[in-house]
Amino acid sequence: MHKPLLATLGIALLATTSANAQSVNIYNWSDYIAEDTLAKFEAETGITPVYDVFDSNEIVEAKLLAGNSGYDVVVPSGFFLERQIQVGLFQPLDKSLLPNMENLDPRIMEIVETHDPGSEYSVPYMWGTTALGYNVGMVTERLGENGPLESWDLLFDPEIAAQLQDCGIAVLDAPVEIVAAALNYLGLDPNSENADDLAAAEELIASVRPFVRYFHSSQYITDLANGDICLAVGYSGDVFIAADRAAEAGQGNEITYVIPEEGASLWFDMMAIPSDAPNPEAAHAYINFILKPEIAADITNYVWYANPNAASMDMVDPEIAGDPAIFPTEEVMANLYALKSHTPQFDQVLNRAWTRIKTGQ
Ligand code: SPD
């Protein structure tokens, strides 16, 4: 007699539990979170995180523009987010749900203002630079100790790049950043939308194209670590991850990251909530959790990227906090340029040039 009643009750209980159970769908860069961040978030909030990764701003933008991405939190770079805000892809943040924003460093907040005035739609996640990672042994063997080891010549001087062809050069599949690096190397404005400037950058990159093994935005981590390539244009923390893995593997590959003397780009990856996010409340809970000092410190200590959380600095490994290639000093900062949002019109032209470069036409 009681059995069916209990069974009915059981079903009802299950239904209640799943109606109340919350989840949050997060779309973040690959290799960009500590091992235990998501487990800690779930334990603290009871919200189940569903985590998906990407390795290029263009991919995130395409998903957001298509609509119904299903994501609650996405992490584009500021120079993409800026124009995504303008076309209504994000919803305003409810700051009453983000008390941990008080931990953010006012100096960083001042810089990211240019992308999102008043942080109406976003908060910074991690930040870094895009420059050169190389295998010290392989590169010095080919270029000597006196080679241009602190210069973009490693990539952009055809005579130098040709000498590294056999050990392998990888370049990010990131048109905005690589063209900006080429423009900067040529002494031009890295954010220029001028057609002649773009043509000059394209000519420069095309001149070293024969020596580039591949264009990809995450494969270089493993390949640098294993000694399968010797030079990569990469993101700061990713090169440090490669260096760490190489040291752990003990195969004699020593990887170093350099911000070349000509300068490099500086960027901020920003957490934002898509306008059509299924669960904005859980999204706020996730963002607020990431803004806890100990969580931000955990992530920095694991992925070697600078975080914008002033209150976390006491918990960041001193070796990381004191490394000017991760937390740049004023002097290094002065040699960095911030990437700006491009107009959609320029983007089209840029992407055509990029396709020509990659296909070698
Ligand atoms: N593995 C994490 C990579 C994060 C890179 N952020 C991209 C910034 C684009 N300039």
XYZ file of C-alpha atoms and ligand atoms in Angstrom:
371
model
C 0.000 0.000 0.000
C 2.746 2.435 0.989
C 5.066 1.603 -1.828
C 3.344 3.503 -4.629
C 2.953 6.529 -2.340
C 6.652 6.528 -1.510
C 7.510 6.054 -5.144
C 5.302 9.021 -6.088
C 6.884 11.106 -3.352
C 10.320 10.117 -4.558
C 9.544 11.252 -8.077
C 8.131 14.531 -6.754
C 11.256 15.122 -4.662
C 13.501 14.429 -7.626
C 11.499 16.828 -9.760
C 11.820 19.558 -7.114
C 15.541 19.003 -6.787
C 16.206 19.245 -10.491
C 13.971 22.325 -10.860
C 16.007 24.080 -8.166
C 19.388 22.756 -9.244
C 21.225 25.489 -11.063
C 23.970 25.226 -13.590
C 26.158 27.810 -15.244
C 27.607 27.454 -18.726
C 31.067 28.965 -18.972
C 33.033 29.567 -22.174
C 36.667 30.382 -21.450
C 40.085 30.231 -23.127
C 41.831 26.862 -22.945
C 44.491 26.397 -20.206
C 43.100 29.335 -18.279
C 41.813 28.063 -14.936
C 43.222 26.251 -11.918
C 42.609 22.525 -11.561
C 40.237 22.915 -8.622
C 38.464 26.218 -9.374
C 35.287 24.653 -10.724
C 35.057 22.055 -7.950
C 35.481 24.774 -5.334
C 32.792 26.871 -7.020
C 30.325 23.992 -7.013
C 31.093 23.095 -3.394
C 30.576 26.683 -2.277
C 27.486 27.595 -4.305
C 25.800 24.303 -5.194
C 25.732 25.512 -8.802
C 27.017 23.023 -11.365
C 29.545 24.560 -13.747
C 29.535 23.352 -17.348
C 32.844 24.401 -18.856
C 33.762 24.748 -22.495
C 36.936 26.180 -24.037
C 38.091 28.101 -27.103
C 41.423 29.458 -28.299
C 40.498 32.452 -30.399
C 38.478 35.628 -30.080
C 37.072 35.125 -33.558
C 35.430 31.834 -32.502
C 33.711 33.397 -29.488
C 32.536 36.332 -31.530
C 31.052 34.091 -34.223
C 29.130 32.093 -31.581
C 27.812 35.204 -29.868
C 26.755 36.780 -33.150
C 24.923 33.611 -34.194
C 22.859 33.887 -30.970
C 21.535 31.242 -28.580
C 25.054 30.201 -27.669
C 23.699 28.810 -24.406
C 26.598 30.366 -22.509
C 26.128 32.281 -19.259
C 29.681 33.598 -18.933
C 32.106 34.268 -21.786
C 35.627 35.695 -21.649
C 36.548 37.637 -24.816
C 39.497 40.021 -24.886
C 38.719 43.687 -24.273
C 39.438 44.742 -27.844
C 36.764 42.337 -29.114
C 34.344 42.852 -26.213
C 34.243 46.603 -26.894
C 32.534 46.220 -30.250
C 30.436 43.287 -29.006
C 28.970 45.590 -26.358
C 28.127 48.098 -29.071
C 26.006 45.570 -30.968
C 24.127 44.489 -27.849
C 25.669 41.062 -27.270
C 25.910 41.470 -23.480
C 23.578 42.343 -20.659
C 24.444 44.983 -18.043
C 25.947 43.520 -14.870
C 23.996 43.680 -11.629
C 26.750 45.040 -9.381
C 24.727 44.297 -6.253
C 25.515 40.632 -7.001
C 29.228 41.331 -7.428
C 30.473 42.638 -4.060
C 33.916 41.152 -4.752
C 34.470 43.769 -7.435
C 35.920 45.826 -4.599
C 39.025 43.586 -4.818
C 39.876 44.795 -8.310
C 42.968 46.928 -8.825
C 41.917 50.533 -9.659
C 44.911 50.893 -12.021
C 43.713 47.961 -14.114
C 40.140 49.196 -13.961
C 41.294 52.509 -15.375
C 42.869 50.766 -18.373
C 39.871 48.522 -19.114
C 37.606 51.589 -19.001
C 38.585 52.161 -22.623
C 36.777 48.947 -23.585
C 33.823 49.156 -21.212
C 33.347 52.529 -19.504
C 32.165 52.113 -15.922
C 32.458 48.310 -16.193
C 28.822 48.259 -17.126
C 29.069 44.906 -18.910
C 32.296 43.220 -17.897
C 35.003 42.646 -15.334
C 38.601 41.680 -16.056
C 39.552 38.012 -15.624
C 43.282 37.766 -16.388
C 45.636 39.793 -18.523
C 48.877 39.358 -20.367
C 50.986 40.057 -23.406
C 51.526 38.477 -26.815
C 55.178 38.005 -27.666
C 57.827 35.343 -28.320
C 58.512 32.009 -26.676
C 61.527 30.043 -27.755
C 63.666 27.019 -27.046
C 66.920 28.475 -25.751
C 69.136 25.578 -26.825
C 67.715 25.165 -30.320
C 67.623 28.864 -31.118
C 71.087 29.714 -29.811
C 72.516 26.677 -31.570
C 71.304 28.169 -34.857
C 71.756 31.894 -34.255
C 74.559 31.961 -31.686
C 74.525 33.749 -28.343
C 74.700 37.068 -30.165
C 71.648 36.470 -32.329
C 68.723 38.906 -32.036
C 67.257 36.969 -29.111
C 65.293 39.926 -27.762
C 63.870 41.143 -31.038
C 60.945 40.454 -33.331
C 63.712 39.863 -35.908
C 63.410 36.231 -34.773
C 60.152 36.096 -36.690
C 60.091 39.060 -39.054
C 63.636 39.048 -40.460
C 63.535 36.490 -43.301
C 67.250 35.729 -42.940
C 66.784 34.894 -39.267
C 63.472 33.071 -39.621
C 64.978 30.945 -42.401
C 67.562 29.653 -39.919
C 64.789 28.558 -37.541
C 62.651 26.927 -40.190
C 63.995 23.433 -39.576
C 63.345 23.475 -35.827
C 59.867 24.919 -36.327
C 58.143 28.284 -36.046
C 54.502 28.530 -34.901
C 52.393 31.666 -35.144
C 49.087 32.401 -33.433
C 46.092 32.195 -35.731
C 45.111 35.653 -34.536
C 45.066 38.193 -37.368
C 44.566 41.318 -35.230
C 47.507 40.503 -33.006
C 49.971 39.295 -35.614
C 49.247 42.187 -37.956
C 49.593 44.589 -34.991
C 52.993 43.046 -34.163
C 54.083 43.452 -37.798
C 52.900 47.073 -37.925
C 54.704 47.833 -34.679
C 57.886 46.193 -36.001
C 57.669 48.442 -39.064
C 57.376 51.502 -36.819
C 53.708 52.000 -37.729
C 50.681 52.350 -35.450
C 49.818 48.768 -34.356
C 46.131 49.698 -34.397
C 46.247 51.357 -37.814
C 43.344 50.771 -40.216
C 45.169 52.457 -43.060
C 45.174 50.355 -46.260
C 48.841 51.093 -47.090
C 49.893 50.132 -43.574
C 48.000 46.853 -43.812
C 49.616 46.167 -47.189
C 53.070 46.756 -45.659
C 52.290 44.405 -42.760
C 50.964 41.765 -45.139
C 54.105 42.012 -47.267
C 56.287 41.606 -44.175
C 54.422 38.560 -42.865
C 54.281 37.036 -46.356
C 58.068 37.388 -46.591
C 58.524 34.995 -43.659
C 55.504 32.820 -44.414
C 57.625 30.079 -46.059
C 59.451 29.567 -42.760
C 56.315 29.232 -40.602
C 55.363 25.628 -39.879
C 51.785 26.395 -38.791
C 49.273 28.957 -37.589
C 47.403 27.809 -34.482
C 46.531 29.404 -31.161
C 47.103 26.638 -28.614
C 49.039 23.757 -30.203
C 52.326 25.567 -29.575
C 52.124 24.929 -25.804
C 52.652 21.190 -26.192
C 54.994 21.557 -29.157
C 57.298 24.021 -27.384
C 57.305 21.847 -24.271
C 58.248 18.739 -26.275
C 60.866 20.409 -28.458
C 58.732 19.923 -31.602
C 59.012 23.616 -32.444
C 61.649 26.139 -31.400
C 59.874 29.497 -31.734
C 56.285 30.556 -31.143
C 54.427 33.810 -31.156
C 52.290 33.120 -28.126
C 50.390 34.363 -25.118
C 52.574 35.029 -22.072
C 51.095 32.511 -19.621
C 50.839 29.815 -22.280
C 54.576 30.070 -22.936
C 55.231 29.852 -19.193
C 53.033 26.749 -19.032
C 55.113 25.274 -21.873
C 58.315 26.169 -19.996
C 57.021 24.505 -16.860
C 55.974 21.351 -18.726
C 59.343 21.227 -20.511
C 61.193 21.476 -17.203
C 59.003 18.739 -15.713
C 59.555 16.458 -18.694
C 63.324 16.700 -18.129
C 64.189 16.245 -21.822
C 66.544 19.212 -21.794
C 64.165 21.693 -23.452
C 64.478 25.103 -21.845
C 61.747 27.508 -22.918
C 61.867 31.239 -22.345
C 59.394 34.076 -22.928
C 60.596 37.445 -24.169
C 58.874 40.745 -24.642
C 61.053 42.001 -27.507
C 62.760 45.372 -27.388
C 60.378 46.690 -30.098
C 57.454 46.102 -27.706
C 54.432 43.809 -27.629
C 50.680 43.928 -27.222
C 48.948 44.083 -23.893
C 45.441 42.690 -23.511
C 42.769 42.027 -20.910
C 40.342 39.112 -21.059
C 36.957 40.138 -19.720
C 34.122 38.142 -18.123
C 30.718 39.120 -19.497
C 27.182 37.731 -19.598
C 25.563 37.278 -23.025
C 22.217 39.073 -23.490
C 20.507 35.744 -24.049
C 22.259 33.853 -21.201
C 19.962 31.131 -19.810
C 21.018 31.702 -16.204
C 22.240 35.254 -15.463
C 21.877 34.758 -11.726
C 24.300 31.817 -11.728
C 26.554 33.793 -14.067
C 26.828 36.582 -11.491
C 27.554 34.008 -8.781
C 30.376 32.572 -10.899
C 31.911 35.967 -11.685
C 31.723 36.998 -8.030
C 33.405 33.727 -7.045
C 36.288 34.314 -9.486
C 36.758 37.752 -7.941
C 37.559 36.232 -4.533
C 41.238 36.996 -3.783
C 42.174 33.382 -3.010
C 40.506 32.093 -6.180
C 42.162 34.703 -8.409
C 45.521 33.877 -6.767
C 44.967 30.125 -7.302
C 44.334 30.717 -10.992
C 47.374 32.956 -11.453
C 49.562 30.463 -9.610
C 48.375 27.698 -11.921
C 48.213 29.414 -15.332
C 50.953 32.061 -14.966
C 48.757 34.940 -16.089
C 48.490 38.222 -14.201
C 45.170 38.772 -12.473
C 43.549 42.150 -11.839
C 42.744 41.348 -8.209
C 44.768 43.643 -5.928
C 43.587 41.773 -2.832
C 45.003 38.499 -4.200
C 48.601 39.638 -4.495
C 49.677 38.432 -1.043
C 48.657 34.922 -2.105
C 50.359 34.940 -5.499
C 53.584 32.924 -5.608
C 56.405 35.525 -5.155
C 58.263 34.092 -8.157
C 55.231 34.883 -10.341
C 54.369 38.201 -8.688
C 57.970 39.351 -9.124
C 58.368 38.291 -12.759
C 58.191 41.400 -14.979
C 57.147 39.259 -17.956
C 53.975 38.303 -16.016
C 53.319 41.390 -13.915
C 55.138 43.988 -16.036
C 56.984 46.803 -14.264
C 56.303 50.423 -15.251
C 59.353 50.228 -17.499
C 58.090 47.135 -19.343
C 54.574 48.596 -19.463
C 55.921 51.649 -21.253
C 56.991 49.356 -24.089
C 53.589 47.699 -24.487
C 50.720 48.826 -26.672
C 47.047 48.148 -26.028
C 45.014 46.644 -28.829
C 41.927 48.572 -29.885
C 38.676 47.387 -31.377
C 38.640 47.338 -35.165
C 35.683 48.444 -37.239
C 33.789 45.597 -38.959
C 34.782 47.112 -42.331
C 38.489 46.918 -41.519
C 38.016 43.477 -40.057
C 36.756 42.171 -43.402
C 39.791 43.517 -45.215
C 42.089 42.218 -42.487
C 40.597 38.742 -42.628
C 41.035 38.571 -46.400
C 44.674 39.581 -46.013
C 45.078 36.943 -43.276
C 43.672 34.209 -45.505
C 46.120 35.211 -48.253
C 48.982 35.122 -45.739
C 48.066 31.716 -44.332
C 47.484 30.090 -47.681
C 50.675 31.665 -49.012
C 48.925 33.375 -51.988
N 45.461 29.977 -22.554
C 44.909 31.227 -22.265
C 45.130 32.188 -23.354
C 44.541 33.488 -23.058
C 44.800 34.386 -24.134
N 44.026 35.497 -24.122
C 44.028 36.059 -25.381
C 44.260 37.416 -25.491
C 44.156 37.861 -26.864
N 44.956 38.905 -27.114
